[in-house]
mmCIF file of C-alpha atoms in Angstrom:
data_model
loop_
_atom_site.group_PDB
_atom_site.id
_atom_site.type_symbol
_atom_site.label_atom_id
_atom_site.label_comp_id
_atom_site.label_asym_id
_atom_site.label_seq_id
_atom_site.Cartn_x
_atom_site.Cartn_y
_atom_site.Cartn_z
ATOM 1 C CA UNK X 174 -29.348 29.411 45.455
ATOM 2 C CA UNK X 175 -28.038 29.578 42.236
ATOM 3 C CA UNK X 176 -26.189 33.344 42.469
ATOM 4 C CA UNK X 177 -27.693 36.034 39.832
ATOM 5 C CA UNK X 178 -26.393 36.874 36.393
ATOM 6 C CA UNK X 179 -23.837 39.741 36.434
ATOM 7 C CA UNK X 180 -22.124 41.665 34.788
ATOM 8 C CA UNK X 181 -18.936 41.697 36.216
ATOM 9 C CA UNK X 182 -16.415 42.887 34.077
ATOM 10 C CA UNK X 183 -16.034 45.779 31.796
ATOM 11 C CA UNK X 184 -12.828 46.505 29.629
ATOM 12 C CA UNK X 185 -12.312 49.264 26.584
ATOM 13 C CA UNK X 186 -9.633 49.326 23.796
ATOM 14 C CA UNK X 187 -9.127 52.374 20.752
ATOM 15 C CA UNK X 188 -5.890 52.713 18.605
ATOM 16 C CA UNK X 189 -3.338 55.311 19.183
ATOM 17 C CA UNK X 190 -4.542 57.358 16.555
ATOM 18 C CA UNK X 191 -6.500 60.601 16.712
ATOM 19 C CA UNK X 192 -8.512 62.366 14.531
ATOM 20 C CA UNK X 193 -10.294 65.538 16.645
ATOM 21 C CA UNK X 194 -12.166 67.695 14.592
ATOM 22 C CA UNK X 195 -9.857 69.952 12.416
ATOM 23 C CA UNK X 196 -7.944 67.338 11.485
ATOM 24 C CA UNK X 197 -11.220 64.944 10.550
ATOM 25 C CA UNK X 198 -12.899 67.827 8.723
ATOM 26 C CA UNK X 199 -9.555 68.163 6.462
ATOM 27 C CA UNK X 200 -9.033 64.570 6.246
ATOM 28 C CA UNK X 201 -12.568 65.118 4.697
ATOM 29 C CA UNK X 202 -12.127 67.987 2.639
ATOM 30 C CA UNK X 203 -8.921 66.013 0.602
ATOM 31 C CA UNK X 204 -10.622 62.769 0.069
ATOM 32 C CA UNK X 205 -14.029 64.061 -1.171
ATOM 33 C CA UNK X 206 -13.571 67.767 -1.537
ATOM 34 C CA UNK X 207 -17.392 67.641 -0.048
ATOM 35 C CA UNK X 208 -20.007 70.773 -0.251
ATOM 36 C CA UNK X 209 -20.670 73.171 2.730
ATOM 37 C CA UNK X 210 -23.952 71.536 3.502
ATOM 38 C CA UNK X 211 -22.818 68.833 4.289
ATOM 39 C CA UNK X 212 -19.520 70.068 6.268
ATOM 40 C CA UNK X 213 -22.638 71.779 8.223
ATOM 41 C CA UNK X 214 -24.722 68.924 8.988
ATOM 42 C CA UNK X 215 -20.937 66.774 9.775
ATOM 43 C CA UNK X 216 -20.479 69.942 12.644
ATOM 44 C CA UNK X 217 -23.501 69.920 13.645
ATOM 45 C CA UNK X 218 -23.018 66.007 14.753
ATOM 46 C CA UNK X 219 -20.356 67.513 17.820
ATOM 47 C CA UNK X 220 -18.334 64.550 17.180
ATOM 48 C CA UNK X 221 -14.618 66.509 19.322
ATOM 49 C CA UNK X 222 -12.020 63.679 18.147
ATOM 50 C CA UNK X 223 -12.065 59.733 17.184
ATOM 51 C CA UNK X 224 -9.570 57.183 17.164
ATOM 52 C CA UNK X 225 -8.691 55.108 14.156
ATOM 53 C CA UNK X 226 -6.468 53.127 13.409
ATOM 54 C CA UNK X 227 -4.210 54.351 10.552
ATOM 55 C CA UNK X 228 -2.754 58.009 10.374
ATOM 56 C CA UNK X 229 -4.534 60.185 8.504
ATOM 57 C CA UNK X 230 -2.566 60.212 4.866
ATOM 58 C CA UNK X 231 -2.879 56.206 4.553
ATOM 59 C CA UNK X 232 -6.545 57.064 4.101
ATOM 60 C CA UNK X 233 -5.310 59.685 0.973
ATOM 61 C CA UNK X 234 -2.987 56.648 0.053
ATOM 62 C CA UNK X 235 -5.599 53.832 -1.835
ATOM 63 C CA UNK X 236 -4.630 50.779 -0.319
ATOM 64 C CA UNK X 237 -6.307 47.929 -1.021
ATOM 65 C CA UNK X 238 -9.215 46.179 0.606
ATOM 66 C CA UNK X 239 -7.017 43.613 1.208
ATOM 67 C CA UNK X 240 -4.310 45.996 2.860
ATOM 68 C CA UNK X 241 -7.002 47.831 4.758
ATOM 69 C CA UNK X 242 -8.018 44.344 5.929
ATOM 70 C CA UNK X 243 -4.675 43.736 6.745
ATOM 71 C CA UNK X 244 -4.678 45.537 9.275
ATOM 72 C CA UNK X 245 -7.655 45.441 10.770
ATOM 73 C CA UNK X 246 -6.970 42.311 11.011
ATOM 74 C CA UNK X 247 -4.087 43.574 13.201
ATOM 75 C CA UNK X 248 -5.208 46.158 14.555
ATOM 76 C CA UNK X 249 -8.314 44.540 16.544
ATOM 77 C CA UNK X 250 -6.110 41.927 17.489
ATOM 78 C CA UNK X 251 -4.543 43.698 19.791
ATOM 79 C CA UNK X 252 -7.143 45.933 21.179
ATOM 80 C CA UNK X 253 -9.351 43.185 21.330
ATOM 81 C CA UNK X 254 -6.451 41.177 23.309
ATOM 82 C CA UNK X 255 -6.444 44.823 25.678
ATOM 83 C CA UNK X 256 -9.866 45.202 26.333
ATOM 84 C CA UNK X 257 -10.308 41.252 26.786
ATOM 85 C CA UNK X 258 -7.392 41.235 30.047
ATOM 86 C CA UNK X 259 -9.092 44.426 30.996
ATOM 87 C CA UNK X 260 -12.457 43.134 31.417
ATOM 88 C CA UNK X 261 -11.392 40.143 33.503
ATOM 89 C CA UNK X 262 -8.630 41.359 35.673
ATOM 90 C CA UNK X 263 -11.731 44.059 36.139
ATOM 91 C CA UNK X 264 -14.487 40.639 36.497
ATOM 92 C CA UNK X 265 -11.931 39.011 39.039
ATOM 93 C CA UNK X 266 -12.144 35.405 37.107
ATOM 94 C CA UNK X 267 -8.970 33.169 35.690
ATOM 95 C CA UNK X 268 -9.502 33.041 32.707
ATOM 96 C CA UNK X 269 -8.889 28.798 33.317
ATOM 97 C CA UNK X 270 -12.617 29.730 34.241
ATOM 98 C CA UNK X 271 -14.064 31.127 31.110
ATOM 99 C CA UNK X 272 -16.855 28.341 29.411
ATOM 100 C CA UNK X 273 -17.098 30.329 26.872
ATOM 101 C CA UNK X 274 -16.363 33.159 23.658
ATOM 102 C CA UNK X 275 -18.786 35.389 21.553
ATOM 103 C CA UNK X 276 -16.611 37.545 19.189
ATOM 104 C CA UNK X 277 -18.811 40.408 17.434
ATOM 105 C CA UNK X 278 -17.741 42.252 14.062
ATOM 106 C CA UNK X 279 -19.243 43.343 10.924
ATOM 107 C CA UNK X 280 -15.644 45.076 9.765
ATOM 108 C CA UNK X 281 -12.922 42.760 9.711
ATOM 109 C CA UNK X 282 -13.212 39.211 7.529
ATOM 110 C CA UNK X 283 -10.793 37.215 9.258
ATOM 111 C CA UNK X 284 -10.746 32.656 9.594
ATOM 112 C CA UNK X 285 -10.236 31.750 11.421
ATOM 113 C CA UNK X 286 -11.733 34.987 13.473
ATOM 114 C CA UNK X 287 -9.051 36.467 15.880
ATOM 115 C CA UNK X 288 -11.319 34.608 19.406
ATOM 116 C CA UNK X 289 -9.539 31.628 18.243
ATOM 117 C CA UNK X 290 -5.866 33.723 18.126
ATOM 118 C CA UNK X 291 -7.553 35.149 21.456
ATOM 119 C CA UNK X 292 -6.958 31.696 23.042
ATOM 120 C CA UNK X 293 -3.721 31.662 23.560
ATOM 121 C CA UNK X 294 -3.414 34.905 24.170
ATOM 122 C CA UNK X 295 -5.546 34.916 27.002
ATOM 123 C CA UNK X 296 -4.766 31.141 28.040
ATOM 124 C CA UNK X 297 -7.856 30.068 27.712
ATOM 125 C CA UNK X 298 -8.896 26.821 28.360
ATOM 126 C CA UNK X 299 -7.945 24.545 24.873
ATOM 127 C CA UNK X 300 -11.908 22.993 25.563
ATOM 128 C CA UNK X 301 -13.608 26.537 25.701
ATOM 129 C CA UNK X 302 -16.835 27.166 23.509
ATOM 130 C CA UNK X 303 -16.580 29.992 20.446
ATOM 131 C CA UNK X 304 -19.107 31.343 19.267
ATOM 132 C CA UNK X 305 -18.025 33.931 16.727
ATOM 133 C CA UNK X 306 -20.799 36.286 14.820
ATOM 134 C CA UNK X 307 -20.574 37.950 12.433
ATOM 135 C CA UNK X 308 -22.597 41.512 10.201
ATOM 136 C CA UNK X 309 -25.062 42.691 13.689
ATOM 137 C CA UNK X 310 -23.670 45.929 12.958
ATOM 138 C CA UNK X 311 -23.939 48.804 16.116
ATOM 139 C CA UNK X 312 -25.889 45.821 17.518
ATOM 140 C CA UNK X 313 -22.737 44.273 18.896
ATOM 141 C CA UNK X 314 -22.351 45.331 21.817
ATOM 142 C CA UNK X 315 -25.671 44.599 23.215
ATOM 143 C CA UNK X 316 -25.805 41.796 22.228
ATOM 144 C CA UNK X 317 -22.640 40.783 23.092
ATOM 145 C CA UNK X 318 -24.169 40.922 27.218
ATOM 146 C CA UNK X 319 -27.460 39.666 25.560
ATOM 147 C CA UNK X 320 -26.375 35.489 24.102
ATOM 148 C CA UNK X 321 -22.994 35.312 26.947
ATOM 149 C CA UNK X 322 -25.728 35.954 29.639
ATOM 150 C CA UNK X 323 -27.635 32.488 28.382
ATOM 151 C CA UNK X 324 -24.995 30.878 27.488
ATOM 152 C CA UNK X 325 -23.913 31.691 31.048
ATOM 153 C CA UNK X 326 -27.080 29.971 32.270
ATOM 154 C CA UNK X 327 -25.913 27.137 30.606
ATOM 155 C CA UNK X 328 -22.904 26.826 31.933
ATOM 156 C CA UNK X 329 -24.557 26.552 35.563
ATOM 157 C CA UNK X 330 -22.630 31.036 35.449
ATOM 158 C CA UNK X 331 -20.076 30.005 34.507
ATOM 159 C CA UNK X 332 -18.029 33.570 33.697
ATOM 160 C CA UNK X 333 -18.287 33.730 30.186
ATOM 161 C CA UNK X 334 -15.597 36.333 27.267
ATOM 162 C CA UNK X 335 -18.326 38.602 24.982
ATOM 163 C CA UNK X 336 -16.560 40.871 22.813
ATOM 164 C CA UNK X 337 -16.967 43.081 19.807
ATOM 165 C CA UNK X 338 -14.739 45.148 18.350
ATOM 166 C CA UNK X 339 -14.661 46.987 14.379
ATOM 167 C CA UNK X 340 -12.261 48.842 12.538
ATOM 168 C CA UNK X 341 -14.855 50.713 10.478
ATOM 169 C CA UNK X 342 -12.476 53.110 8.650
ATOM 170 C CA UNK X 343 -10.752 50.375 7.167
ATOM 171 C CA UNK X 344 -13.929 50.167 5.116
ATOM 172 C CA UNK X 345 -13.510 54.362 4.057
ATOM 173 C CA UNK X 346 -14.514 54.309 0.026
ATOM 174 C CA UNK X 347 -12.227 57.123 -0.709
ATOM 175 C CA UNK X 348 -13.598 57.146 -4.665
ATOM 176 C CA UNK X 349 -16.849 57.387 -3.584
ATOM 177 C CA UNK X 350 -18.097 61.297 -2.935
ATOM 178 C CA UNK X 351 -21.873 60.574 -2.328
ATOM 179 C CA UNK X 352 -23.866 62.226 1.427
ATOM 180 C CA UNK X 353 -23.865 58.501 2.856
ATOM 181 C CA UNK X 354 -20.196 57.412 2.485
ATOM 182 C CA UNK X 355 -18.982 61.155 3.409
ATOM 183 C CA UNK X 356 -21.069 61.226 6.203
ATOM 184 C CA UNK X 357 -20.105 57.450 7.457
ATOM 185 C CA UNK X 358 -16.721 58.569 6.816
ATOM 186 C CA UNK X 359 -16.775 61.271 9.228
ATOM 187 C CA UNK X 360 -18.796 59.987 12.104
ATOM 188 C CA UNK X 361 -17.156 56.637 12.253
ATOM 189 C CA UNK X 362 -14.391 55.204 13.901
ATOM 190 C CA UNK X 363 -12.411 52.245 15.398
ATOM 191 C CA UNK X 364 -12.741 49.999 19.191
ATOM 192 C CA UNK X 365 -13.095 47.190 20.943
ATOM 193 C CA UNK X 366 -14.502 46.401 24.325
ATOM 194 C CA UNK X 367 -15.018 42.571 26.502
ATOM 195 C CA UNK X 368 -17.096 41.896 28.792
ATOM 196 C CA UNK X 369 -17.099 39.089 31.852
ATOM 197 C CA UNK X 370 -20.462 37.870 32.654
ATOM 198 C CA UNK X 371 -21.619 35.766 35.200
ATOM 199 C CA UNK X 372 -23.389 34.689 38.099
ATOM 200 C CA UNK X 373 -21.635 36.167 41.827
ATOM 201 C CA UNK X 374 -22.634 39.561 43.619
ATOM 202 C CA UNK X 375 -20.811 42.133 42.307
ATOM 203 C CA UNK X 376 -22.285 43.973 38.790
ATOM 204 C CA UNK X 377 -25.333 45.318 37.368
ATOM 205 C CA UNK X 378 -27.522 42.248 37.267
ATOM 206 C CA UNK X 379 -28.132 41.176 33.833
ATOM 207 C CA UNK X 380 -32.306 40.808 34.582
ATOM 208 C CA UNK X 381 -33.634 39.885 30.636
ATOM 209 C CA UNK X 382 -32.744 40.962 26.598
ATOM 210 C CA UNK X 383 -35.569 41.870 23.910
ATOM 211 C CA UNK X 384 -34.752 41.118 20.156
ATOM 212 C CA UNK X 385 -37.250 43.042 17.590
ATOM 213 C CA UNK X 386 -36.740 43.016 13.697
ATOM 214 C CA UNK X 387 -38.632 45.731 12.319
ATOM 215 C CA UNK X 388 -40.752 43.916 9.170
ATOM 216 C CA UNK X 389 -39.693 44.914 5.627
ATOM 217 C CA UNK X 390 -36.931 46.927 7.151
ATOM 218 C CA UNK X 391 -33.861 44.203 5.308
ATOM 219 C CA UNK X 392 -32.779 46.382 3.191
ATOM 220 C CA UNK X 393 -32.391 49.549 6.134
ATOM 221 C CA UNK X 394 -28.420 49.749 6.779
ATOM 222 C CA UNK X 395 -25.321 46.693 5.809
ATOM 223 C CA UNK X 396 -23.086 46.454 3.201
ATOM 224 C CA UNK X 397 -22.766 45.798 -0.885
ATOM 225 C CA UNK X 398 -19.555 43.956 -1.433
ATOM 226 C CA UNK X 399 -18.595 46.008 -4.492
ATOM 227 C CA UNK X 400 -14.708 46.318 -5.949
ATOM 228 C CA UNK X 401 -12.965 48.044 -3.497
ATOM 229 C CA UNK X 402 -14.310 46.495 -0.427
ATOM 230 C CA UNK X 403 -17.579 47.056 1.878
ATOM 231 C CA UNK X 404 -19.731 49.716 1.138
ATOM 232 C CA UNK X 405 -22.420 50.696 3.659
ATOM 233 C CA UNK X 406 -25.785 50.666 2.718
ATOM 234 C CA UNK X 407 -27.200 53.945 4.606
ATOM 235 C CA UNK X 408 -30.747 54.574 4.178
ATOM 236 C CA UNK X 409 -31.848 58.046 5.710
ATOM 237 C CA UNK X 410 -35.482 56.497 7.633
ATOM 238 C CA UNK X 411 -33.111 55.114 9.902
ATOM 239 C CA UNK X 412 -33.479 58.039 11.964
ATOM 240 C CA UNK X 413 -37.320 57.973 11.747
ATOM 241 C CA UNK X 414 -37.849 55.029 12.152
ATOM 242 C CA UNK X 415 -35.382 54.460 15.804
ATOM 243 C CA UNK X 416 -37.442 57.141 17.096
ATOM 244 C CA UNK X 417 -40.246 56.502 16.211
ATOM 245 C CA UNK X 418 -39.459 51.989 17.719
ATOM 246 C CA UNK X 419 -36.812 52.593 20.289
ATOM 247 C CA UNK X 420 -39.360 54.263 22.848
ATOM 248 C CA UNK X 421 -41.701 51.704 22.151
ATOM 249 C CA UNK X 422 -38.895 48.979 22.941
ATOM 250 C CA UNK X 423 -38.016 49.673 25.752
ATOM 251 C CA UNK X 424 -40.856 50.631 27.100
ATOM 252 C CA UNK X 425 -42.176 47.066 26.277
ATOM 253 C CA UNK X 426 -39.213 45.024 27.783
ATOM 254 C CA UNK X 427 -38.906 47.267 31.258
ATOM 255 C CA UNK X 428 -42.598 46.686 31.552
ATOM 256 C CA UNK X 429 -42.000 43.237 30.933
ATOM 257 C CA UNK X 430 -39.988 43.058 34.174
ATOM 258 C CA UNK X 431 -42.264 44.110 35.920
ATOM 259 C CA UNK X 432 -41.350 48.087 36.298
ATOM 260 C CA UNK X 433 -43.739 51.240 35.524
ATOM 261 C CA UNK X 434 -44.494 50.829 31.706
ATOM 262 C CA UNK X 435 -44.755 55.370 31.799
ATOM 263 C CA UNK X 436 -41.056 55.984 32.894
ATOM 264 C CA UNK X 437 -37.508 55.727 30.568
ATOM 265 C CA UNK X 438 -35.019 55.232 33.919
ATOM 266 C CA UNK X 439 -31.156 55.256 32.232
ATOM 267 C CA UNK X 440 -30.800 53.862 28.791
ATOM 268 C CA UNK X 441 -27.855 53.543 26.764
ATOM 269 C CA UNK X 442 -28.437 54.655 23.125
ATOM 270 C CA UNK X 443 -26.280 53.772 20.083
ATOM 271 C CA UNK X 444 -24.318 56.859 19.763
ATOM 272 C CA UNK X 445 -25.372 56.734 15.317
ATOM 273 C CA UNK X 446 -25.696 60.378 15.258
ATOM 274 C CA UNK X 447 -26.260 63.826 17.153
ATOM 275 C CA UNK X 448 -30.047 64.235 15.191
ATOM 276 C CA UNK X 449 -30.914 60.248 16.325
ATOM 277 C CA UNK X 450 -29.787 60.679 20.368
ATOM 278 C CA UNK X 451 -31.852 63.728 20.220
ATOM 279 C CA UNK X 452 -34.635 62.481 18.849
ATOM 280 C CA UNK X 453 -35.393 59.496 20.621
ATOM 281 C CA UNK X 454 -34.149 61.516 23.530
ATOM 282 C CA UNK X 455 -36.715 63.914 23.444
ATOM 283 C CA UNK X 456 -39.525 61.068 22.595
ATOM 284 C CA UNK X 457 -38.486 58.946 25.620
ATOM 285 C CA UNK X 458 -38.197 62.480 27.684
ATOM 286 C CA UNK X 459 -34.862 61.307 28.898
ATOM 287 C CA UNK X 460 -33.082 63.373 32.510
ATOM 288 C CA UNK X 461 -30.749 65.946 30.297
ATOM 289 C CA UNK X 462 -27.982 63.815 32.321
ATOM 290 C CA UNK X 463 -28.773 60.779 30.710
ATOM 291 C CA UNK X 464 -28.972 62.739 26.916
ATOM 292 C CA UNK X 465 -25.560 63.640 27.737
ATOM 293 C CA UNK X 466 -23.868 60.162 29.103
ATOM 294 C CA UNK X 467 -25.040 59.426 25.285
ATOM 295 C CA UNK X 468 -23.743 62.556 23.388
ATOM 296 C CA UNK X 469 -21.195 62.274 25.147
ATOM 297 C CA UNK X 470 -19.600 58.863 24.057
ATOM 298 C CA UNK X 471 -20.658 60.495 20.639
ATOM 299 C CA UNK X 472 -18.554 63.592 20.713
ATOM 300 C CA UNK X 473 -15.422 62.086 22.058
ATOM 301 C CA UNK X 474 -15.174 58.746 20.181
ATOM 302 C CA UNK X 475 -16.940 58.859 17.170
ATOM 303 C CA UNK X 476 -19.900 55.509 15.837
ATOM 304 C CA UNK X 477 -17.567 53.484 17.090
ATOM 305 C CA UNK X 478 -20.342 50.482 15.792
ATOM 306 C CA UNK X 479 -20.702 47.388 17.948
ATOM 307 C CA UNK X 480 -18.505 48.133 20.787
ATOM 308 C CA UNK X 481 -20.222 51.945 21.411
ATOM 309 C CA UNK X 482 -23.075 51.462 24.369
ATOM 310 C CA UNK X 483 -20.627 48.799 25.853
ATOM 311 C CA UNK X 484 -17.920 52.406 26.111
ATOM 312 C CA UNK X 485 -21.412 53.677 27.916
ATOM 313 C CA UNK X 486 -21.874 51.529 30.207
ATOM 314 C CA UNK X 487 -18.438 51.002 31.476
ATOM 315 C CA UNK X 488 -18.870 55.244 32.054
ATOM 316 C CA UNK X 489 -21.479 54.095 33.843
ATOM 317 C CA UNK X 490 -19.241 51.379 35.806
ATOM 318 C CA UNK X 491 -16.595 53.468 37.203
ATOM 319 C CA UNK X 492 -18.547 56.180 38.552
ATOM 320 C CA UNK X 493 -20.247 55.396 41.492
ATOM 321 C CA UNK X 494 -21.264 58.995 41.754
ATOM 322 C CA UNK X 495 -22.194 59.327 37.305
ATOM 323 C CA UNK X 496 -24.983 61.974 37.176
ATOM 324 C CA UNK X 497 -27.037 59.260 35.288
ATOM 325 C CA UNK X 498 -26.301 55.965 37.319
ATOM 326 C CA UNK X 499 -29.577 54.994 37.832
ATOM 327 C CA UNK X 500 -31.065 54.789 41.005
ATOM 328 C CA UNK X 501 -33.065 52.778 44.101
ATOM 329 C CA UNK X 502 -32.923 49.557 42.586
ATOM 330 C CA UNK X 503 -34.451 50.814 39.113
ATOM 331 C CA UNK X 504 -33.336 49.266 35.429
ATOM 332 C CA UNK X 505 -32.104 50.497 32.919
ATOM 333 C CA UNK X 506 -31.322 49.637 29.740
ATOM 334 C CA UNK X 507 -28.440 48.731 26.885
ATOM 335 C CA UNK X 508 -29.514 49.221 23.295
ATOM 336 C CA UNK X 509 -27.898 48.762 20.326
ATOM 337 C CA UNK X 510 -29.950 49.068 16.410
ATOM 338 C CA UNK X 511 -28.744 47.413 13.812
ATOM 339 C CA UNK X 512 -29.379 46.366 9.835
ATOM 340 C CA UNK X 513 -31.797 44.795 9.266
ATOM 341 C CA UNK X 514 -33.641 46.689 11.183
ATOM 342 C CA UNK X 515 -33.238 45.016 14.173
ATOM 343 C CA UNK X 516 -32.920 46.323 17.805
ATOM 344 C CA UNK X 517 -31.578 44.532 20.104
ATOM 345 C CA UNK X 518 -32.117 46.067 24.714
ATOM 346 C CA UNK X 519 -30.080 44.069 27.287
ATOM 347 C CA UNK X 520 -32.234 45.362 31.028
ATOM 348 C CA UNK X 521 -29.523 45.887 33.255
ATOM 349 C CA UNK X 522 -29.825 47.040 37.070
ATOM 350 C CA UNK X 523 -27.784 48.006 40.083
ATOM 351 C CA UNK X 524 -28.463 46.087 42.536
ATOM 352 C CA UNK X 525 -26.850 45.872 46.891
ATOM 353 C CA UNK X 526 -25.933 42.225 48.515
#
């Protein structure tokens, strides 16, 4: 009998540079001189600290897009190596056994991709299948698990390494005083996560997945390429769309695998901002412990984009007594949302053998 496909290990990494709430506010005031009402919106998001690729003064230096991207590539390479090694150790998987590597980013431009460098750094087989994916934004973590699961099944349960990294602050537009740019600059942070997915008898089982694109939302989210690099495109309607669509999507993926359609269980949400988290949590009636898991992810790390939901997943995996951890064989859902407007879900379940 073929072993179930599971998440065998998770690893995470962030840069060394820390911006606490007061330092972040001081940097924003120097960079944008935002009005008081904007600062009040930022404070309402409750972000206590963020990790960023360089010290605060660098963001005021006027570095070109090419210079910022080079720093992002260097930092991302180091972070993904750390996260991947940690995931492989946790999974008890030898690098030589990895059949494929899925690599996702939406903030770094590099060809060949960083996954090419990881092959040597991790001592992966030279025959490993490389699957680079660019441009899926905050869906990266959930999408990585989804793709890795399908690849592992095609390789008869062999381990697949999925890596997602985003250096969001490399794309801060210091000359843009629009509300969107200021808010993005205040909330986004930098980090990497890696997961090992494959056949085994430990770790949460990957029950299934669901991918959805909301019709007519292609222009919501994403990047505009401008002379100073990648400028974030955002629309205020995204929060209301997410609050409306995500409960329906979570219910659908649970129901399709035989779980009660009127219960949501534990849902790991993309920490876009505190308002979005509150709206989605209320719409689904999530337990306070689950809402706190998601809010703490935002408070302690900011919005890491693609890797974000994998950090919260790791919080659950590392603490068997975590108050938000599902019990009794119930499924839990990993939800990533991204440009286009798209939703990626993975349905998981802790099982004992």
